[in-house]
PDB file of C-alpha atoms in Angstrom:
ATOM      1  CA  MET A1228      -0.162   0.369   0.153  1.00  0.00           C
ATOM      2  CA  ALA A1229       1.274   3.619  -0.740  1.00  0.00           C
ATOM      3  CA  LEU A1230       2.186   5.951   1.817  1.00  0.00           C
ATOM      4  CA  SER A1231       0.222   8.812   2.132  1.00  0.00           C
ATOM      5  CA  ILE A1232       1.685  12.843   2.026  1.00  0.00           C
ATOM      6  CA  ARG A1233       1.269  12.894   5.498  1.00  0.00           C
ATOM      7  CA  GLU A1234       3.655   9.292   6.422  1.00  0.00           C
ATOM      8  CA  ARG A1235       6.459  10.691   3.552  1.00  0.00           C
ATOM      9  CA  ILE A1236       6.608  13.827   5.596  1.00  0.00           C
ATOM     10  CA  GLU A1237       7.484  12.415   8.574  1.00  0.00           C
ATOM     11  CA  LEU A1238       9.570  10.102   6.969  1.00  0.00           C
ATOM     12  CA  ALA A1239      11.765  12.943   5.555  1.00  0.00           C
ATOM     13  CA  ARG A1240      11.978  14.383   8.510  1.00  0.00           C
ATOM     14  CA  THR A1241      13.714  11.595  10.458  1.00  0.00           C
ATOM     15  CA  GLY A1242      15.620  10.624   7.529  1.00  0.00           C
ATOM     16  CA  ASP A1243      14.480   7.746   6.183  1.00  0.00           C
ATOM     17  CA  ASN A1244      12.728   8.448   2.939  1.00  0.00           C
ATOM     18  CA  ALA A1245      14.740   7.562   0.303  1.00  0.00           C
ATOM     19  CA  GLN A1246      13.113   9.436  -2.433  1.00  0.00           C
ATOM     20  CA  VAL A1247      14.063  12.743  -1.060  1.00  0.00           C
ATOM     21  CA  ILE A1248      16.267  14.627  -2.554  1.00  0.00           C
ATOM     22  CA  ALA A1249      16.445  18.019  -1.103  1.00  0.00           C
ATOM     23  CA  ARG A1250      14.802  19.502   1.931  1.00  0.00           C
ATOM     24  CA  LEU A1251      13.351  23.177   0.067  1.00  0.00           C
ATOM     25  CA  ARG A1252      12.184  26.231   2.104  1.00  0.00           C
ATOM     26  CA  SER A1253       8.527  24.950   1.186  1.00  0.00           C
ATOM     27  CA  GLY A1254       8.799  21.276   1.989  1.00  0.00           C
ATOM     28  CA  TRP A1255      10.344  18.170   0.642  1.00  0.00           C
ATOM     29  CA  LEU A1256      11.080  17.246  -2.577  1.00  0.00           C
ATOM     30  CA  ALA A1257      11.157  13.638  -3.354  1.00  0.00           C
ATOM     31  CA  LEU A1258      11.283  11.181  -6.585  1.00  0.00           C
ATOM     32  CA  GLY A1259       8.069  10.032  -7.186  1.00  0.00           C
ATOM     33  CA  ASP A1260       7.006   5.992  -7.356  1.00  0.00           C
ATOM     34  CA  TRP A1261       6.587   6.419 -10.671  1.00  0.00           C
ATOM     35  CA  GLN A1262       9.572   7.188 -12.534  1.00  0.00           C
ATOM     36  CA  LEU A1263       8.172   6.375 -16.288  1.00  0.00           C
ATOM     37  CA  LEU A1264       8.480  10.063 -17.118  1.00  0.00           C
ATOM     38  CA  ARG A1265      12.018  10.219 -15.819  1.00  0.00           C
ATOM     39  CA  GLY A1266      12.116  12.745 -13.077  1.00  0.00           C
ATOM     40  CA  TYR A1267       8.837  13.078 -11.855  1.00  0.00           C
ATOM     41  CA  CYS A1268       9.191  14.721  -8.466  1.00  0.00           C
ATOM     42  CA  VAL A1269       6.693  15.477  -5.370  1.00  0.00           C
ATOM     43  CA  LEU A1270       6.401  18.565  -3.054  1.00  0.00           C
ATOM     44  CA  LEU A1271       5.654  17.979  -0.070  1.00  0.00           C
ATOM     45  CA  SER A1272       4.719  20.947   2.004  1.00  0.00           C
ATOM     46  CA  ASP A1273       6.234  21.404   5.262  1.00  0.00           C
ATOM     47  CA  PRO A1274       6.858  25.011   5.673  1.00  0.00           C
ATOM     48  CA  LEU A1275       9.984  26.427   7.482  1.00  0.00           C
ATOM     49  CA  GLY A1276       9.377  26.695  11.766  1.00  0.00           C
ATOM     50  CA  ARG A1277       5.577  25.169  11.282  1.00  0.00           C
ATOM     51  CA  ASP A1278       4.748  22.880  14.564  1.00  0.00           C
ATOM     52  CA  PRO A1279       5.842  19.499  13.069  1.00  0.00           C
ATOM     53  CA  ASP A1280       2.943  18.164  15.617  1.00  0.00           C
ATOM     54  CA  ALA A1281       0.633  20.662  13.394  1.00  0.00           C
ATOM     55  CA  LEU A1282      -1.876  19.358  11.745  1.00  0.00           C
ATOM     56  CA  PRO A1283      -1.212  18.767   7.896  1.00  0.00           C
ATOM     57  CA  ILE A1284      -1.404  21.600   5.443  1.00  0.00           C
ATOM     58  CA  ARG A1285      -4.228  21.004   2.960  1.00  0.00           C
ATOM     59  CA  THR A1286      -4.683  23.378   0.536  1.00  0.00           C
ATOM     60  CA  LEU A1287      -1.981  25.869  -1.069  1.00  0.00           C
ATOM     61  CA  ASN A1288      -4.523  28.635   0.346  1.00  0.00           C
ATOM     62  CA  GLU A1289      -3.634  27.898   4.260  1.00  0.00           C
ATOM     63  CA  LEU A1290      -0.333  29.047   3.599  1.00  0.00           C
ATOM     64  CA  ASN A1291       0.124  32.606   4.448  1.00  0.00           C
ATOM     65  CA  PRO A1292       1.484  34.509   1.932  1.00  0.00           C
ATOM     66  CA  GLN A1293       5.289  34.039   2.537  1.00  0.00           C
ATOM     67  CA  GLN A1294       5.187  30.470   2.328  1.00  0.00           C
ATOM     68  CA  ARG A1295       2.657  31.117  -0.904  1.00  0.00           C
ATOM     69  CA  GLY A1296       5.582  32.319  -2.477  1.00  0.00           C
ATOM     70  CA  ASP A1297       8.455  29.836  -1.184  1.00  0.00           C
ATOM     71  CA  PHE A1298       6.090  26.600  -2.243  1.00  0.00           C
ATOM     72  CA  MET A1299       5.875  28.523  -5.586  1.00  0.00           C
ATOM     73  CA  LEU A1300       9.604  29.355  -6.456  1.00  0.00           C
ATOM     74  CA  ASP A1301      10.727  25.937  -5.174  1.00  0.00           C
ATOM     75  CA  TRP A1302       8.554  23.952  -7.404  1.00  0.00           C
ATOM     76  CA  THR A1303       9.283  26.035 -10.307  1.00  0.00           C
ATOM     77  CA  ALA A1304      13.003  25.756  -9.221  1.00  0.00           C
ATOM     78  CA  THR A1305      11.969  22.323  -9.568  1.00  0.00           C
ATOM     79  CA  GLY A1306      11.262  22.476 -12.951  1.00  0.00           C
ATOM     80  CA  ASP A1307      14.175  24.543 -13.809  1.00  0.00           C
ATOM     81  CA  ALA A1308      16.303  21.675 -12.935  1.00  0.00           C
ATOM     82  CA  LEU A1309      14.638  19.428 -14.374  1.00  0.00           C
ATOM     83  CA  LEU A1310      14.547  21.051 -17.439  1.00  0.00           C
ATOM     84  CA  ALA A1311      18.636  21.846 -17.280  1.00  0.00           C
ATOM     85  CA  LEU A1312      19.236  17.810 -16.842  1.00  0.00           C
ATOM     86  CA  THR A1313      17.337  16.058 -18.404  1.00  0.00           C
ATOM     87  CA  ASP A1314      16.077  15.987 -22.549  1.00  0.00           C
ATOM     88  CA  CYS A1315      12.339  16.881 -21.412  1.00  0.00           C
ATOM     89  CA  CYS A1316      10.919  19.254 -23.811  1.00  0.00           C
ATOM     90  CA  ARG A1317       7.530  20.433 -21.309  1.00  0.00           C
ATOM     91  CA  LEU A1318       6.316  20.372 -18.066  1.00  0.00           C
ATOM     92  CA  ASN A1319       3.366  19.437 -16.508  1.00  0.00           C
ATOM     93  CA  TYR A1320       2.638  21.431 -12.985  1.00  0.00           C
ATOM     94  CA  GLU A1321      -0.092  19.359 -11.262  1.00  0.00           C
ATOM     95  CA  ILE A1322      -1.932  20.090  -7.262  1.00  0.00           C
ATOM     96  CA  LEU A1323      -4.375  17.671  -6.707  1.00  0.00           C
ATOM     97  CA  GLY A1324      -5.388  16.877  -3.416  1.00  0.00           C
ATOM     98  CA  ASN A1325      -8.607  14.734  -4.452  1.00  0.00           C
ATOM     99  CA  VAL A1326      -7.229  10.841  -3.065  1.00  0.00           C
ATOM    100  CA  ASP A1327      -4.435  12.603  -0.608  1.00  0.00           C
ATOM    101  CA  PRO A1328      -6.066  16.395   1.133  1.00  0.00           C
ATOM    102  CA  THR A1329      -2.149  17.080   2.425  1.00  0.00           C
ATOM    103  CA  LEU A1330      -0.926  20.065   0.357  1.00  0.00           C
ATOM    104  CA  HIS A1331       2.070  18.617  -2.687  1.00  0.00           C
ATOM    105  CA  ALA A1332       2.487  19.593  -5.783  1.00  0.00           C
ATOM    106  CA  HIS A1333       3.803  17.090  -8.604  1.00  0.00           C
ATOM    107  CA  VAL A1334       6.764  18.614 -11.497  1.00  0.00           C
ATOM    108  CA  PHE A1335       5.737  15.802 -14.593  1.00  0.00           C
ATOM    109  CA  PRO A1336       8.935  16.511 -17.310  1.00  0.00           C
ATOM    110  CA  ARG A1337       7.276  15.273 -20.768  1.00  0.00           C
ATOM    111  CA  TYR A1338       9.383  13.760 -23.445  1.00  0.00           C
ATOM    112  CA  TYR A1339       9.072  13.884 -27.335  1.00  0.00           C
ATOM    113  CA  ASP A1340       9.483  10.153 -27.142  1.00  0.00           C
ATOM    114  CA  GLU A1341       6.765   9.724 -25.485  1.00  0.00           C
ATOM    115  CA  PRO A1342       4.343   7.507 -27.301  1.00  0.00           C
ATOM    116  CA  GLU A1343       2.262   9.706 -29.710  1.00  0.00           C
ATOM    117  CA  GLU A1344      -0.948   9.421 -28.182  1.00  0.00           C
ATOM    118  CA  MET A1345       0.144  10.205 -24.740  1.00  0.00           C
ATOM    119  CA  ARG A1346       2.032  13.842 -25.379  1.00  0.00           C
ATOM    120  CA  PRO A1347      -1.381  15.762 -25.304  1.00  0.00           C
ATOM    121  CA  ARG A1348      -2.561  14.110 -22.667  1.00  0.00           C
ATOM    122  CA  PRO A1349      -2.764  14.047 -18.437  1.00  0.00           C
ATOM    123  CA  VAL A1350      -0.234  11.727 -17.431  1.00  0.00           C
ATOM    124  CA  TRP A1351      -2.971  10.214 -15.382  1.00  0.00           C
ATOM    125  CA  GLY A1352      -3.630   7.886 -18.458  1.00  0.00           C
ATOM    126  CA  TYR A1353      -0.986   6.112 -17.330  1.00  0.00           C
ATOM    127  CA  ASP A1354      -1.092   2.619 -16.909  1.00  0.00           C
ATOM    128  CA  TRP A1355       0.861   3.685 -13.170  1.00  0.00           C
ATOM    129  CA  GLY A1356       1.023  -0.068 -12.213  1.00  0.00           C
ATOM    130  CA  ALA A1357       3.765   0.205 -14.912  1.00  0.00           C
ATOM    131  CA  GLY A1358       7.657   0.183 -14.459  1.00  0.00           C
ATOM    132  CA  PRO A1359       9.593   1.716 -14.261  1.00  0.00           C
ATOM    133  CA  HIS A1360       9.799   2.989 -10.451  1.00  0.00           C
ATOM    134  CA  PHE A1361      11.956   4.643  -7.953  1.00  0.00           C
ATOM    135  CA  ASP A1362      15.385   2.761  -8.231  1.00  0.00           C
ATOM    136  CA  SER A1363      17.891   4.020  -5.765  1.00  0.00           C
ATOM    137  CA  ALA A1364      21.069   2.493  -7.357  1.00  0.00           C
ATOM    138  CA  ARG A1365      19.447   3.690 -10.448  1.00  0.00           C
ATOM    139  CA  ASP A1366      18.547   6.926  -9.304  1.00  0.00           C
ATOM    140  CA  THR A1367      21.166   8.621  -7.138  1.00  0.00           C
ATOM    141  CA  ALA A1368      22.637  10.383  -9.765  1.00  0.00           C
ATOM    142  CA  LEU A1369      19.751  12.329 -10.816  1.00  0.00           C
ATOM    143  CA  MET A1370      18.759  13.302  -7.336  1.00  0.00           C
ATOM    144  CA  ALA A1371      22.330  14.267  -6.648  1.00  0.00           C
ATOM    145  CA  ASN A1372      22.181  16.484 -10.237  1.00  0.00           C
ATOM    146  CA  LEU A1373      18.858  17.930  -8.812  1.00  0.00           C
ATOM    147  CA  ARG A1374      20.240  18.677  -5.494  1.00  0.00           C
ATOM    148  CA  GLN A1375      23.407  20.818  -7.059  1.00  0.00           C
ATOM    149  CA  HIS A1376      20.951  22.707  -9.657  1.00  0.00           C
ATOM    150  CA  LEU A1377      18.460  24.001  -6.299  1.00  0.00           C
ATOM    151  CA  ARG A1378      21.060  24.496  -3.868  1.00  0.00           C
ATOM    152  CA  ARG A1379      22.987  26.895  -6.812  1.00  0.00           C
ATOM    153  CA  ALA A1380      19.872  28.178  -7.117  1.00  0.00           C
ATOM    154  CA  GLY A1381      19.315  29.392  -3.350  1.00  0.00           C
ATOM    155  CA  ARG A1382      16.200  26.563  -2.603  1.00  0.00           C
ATOM    156  CA  ILE A1383      18.231  24.260  -0.601  1.00  0.00           C
ATOM    157  CA  VAL A1384      17.715  24.919   3.266  1.00  0.00           C
ATOM    158  CA  GLU A1385      21.061  23.239   4.981  1.00  0.00           C
TER     159      GLU A1385
END
């Protein structure tokens, strides 16, 4: 069974989420479970200075203006890094929250070599059971490169 966003955040805080790329100002950036679109990332909202025992943030609207700005900058900086580090041709940004109502944002790199029928469609049309999925051995280099790019952009909290 897949972990909830809240569980993923708790594991990130303790250093036990292998998919975490970095701690950003607005939360945790992690590679997604599903890597059919190489570099798919999820930004898990956990603003700096927030009480770790507080209820999870459910929507972008619950953030104050500074937190909203940080979240959007972290999200788009992730996209900048993916554009620089992969051969993707565009990005899809999505915040849904219909299944897991804890604020998280997806960044999907899209590629020219995707099946022609999938190029104009949302990623949710793919078979999410099909591989590849996160693999720490395979994905370590990409994670390190994303971390380096985001550090240069000033988005990583050390």
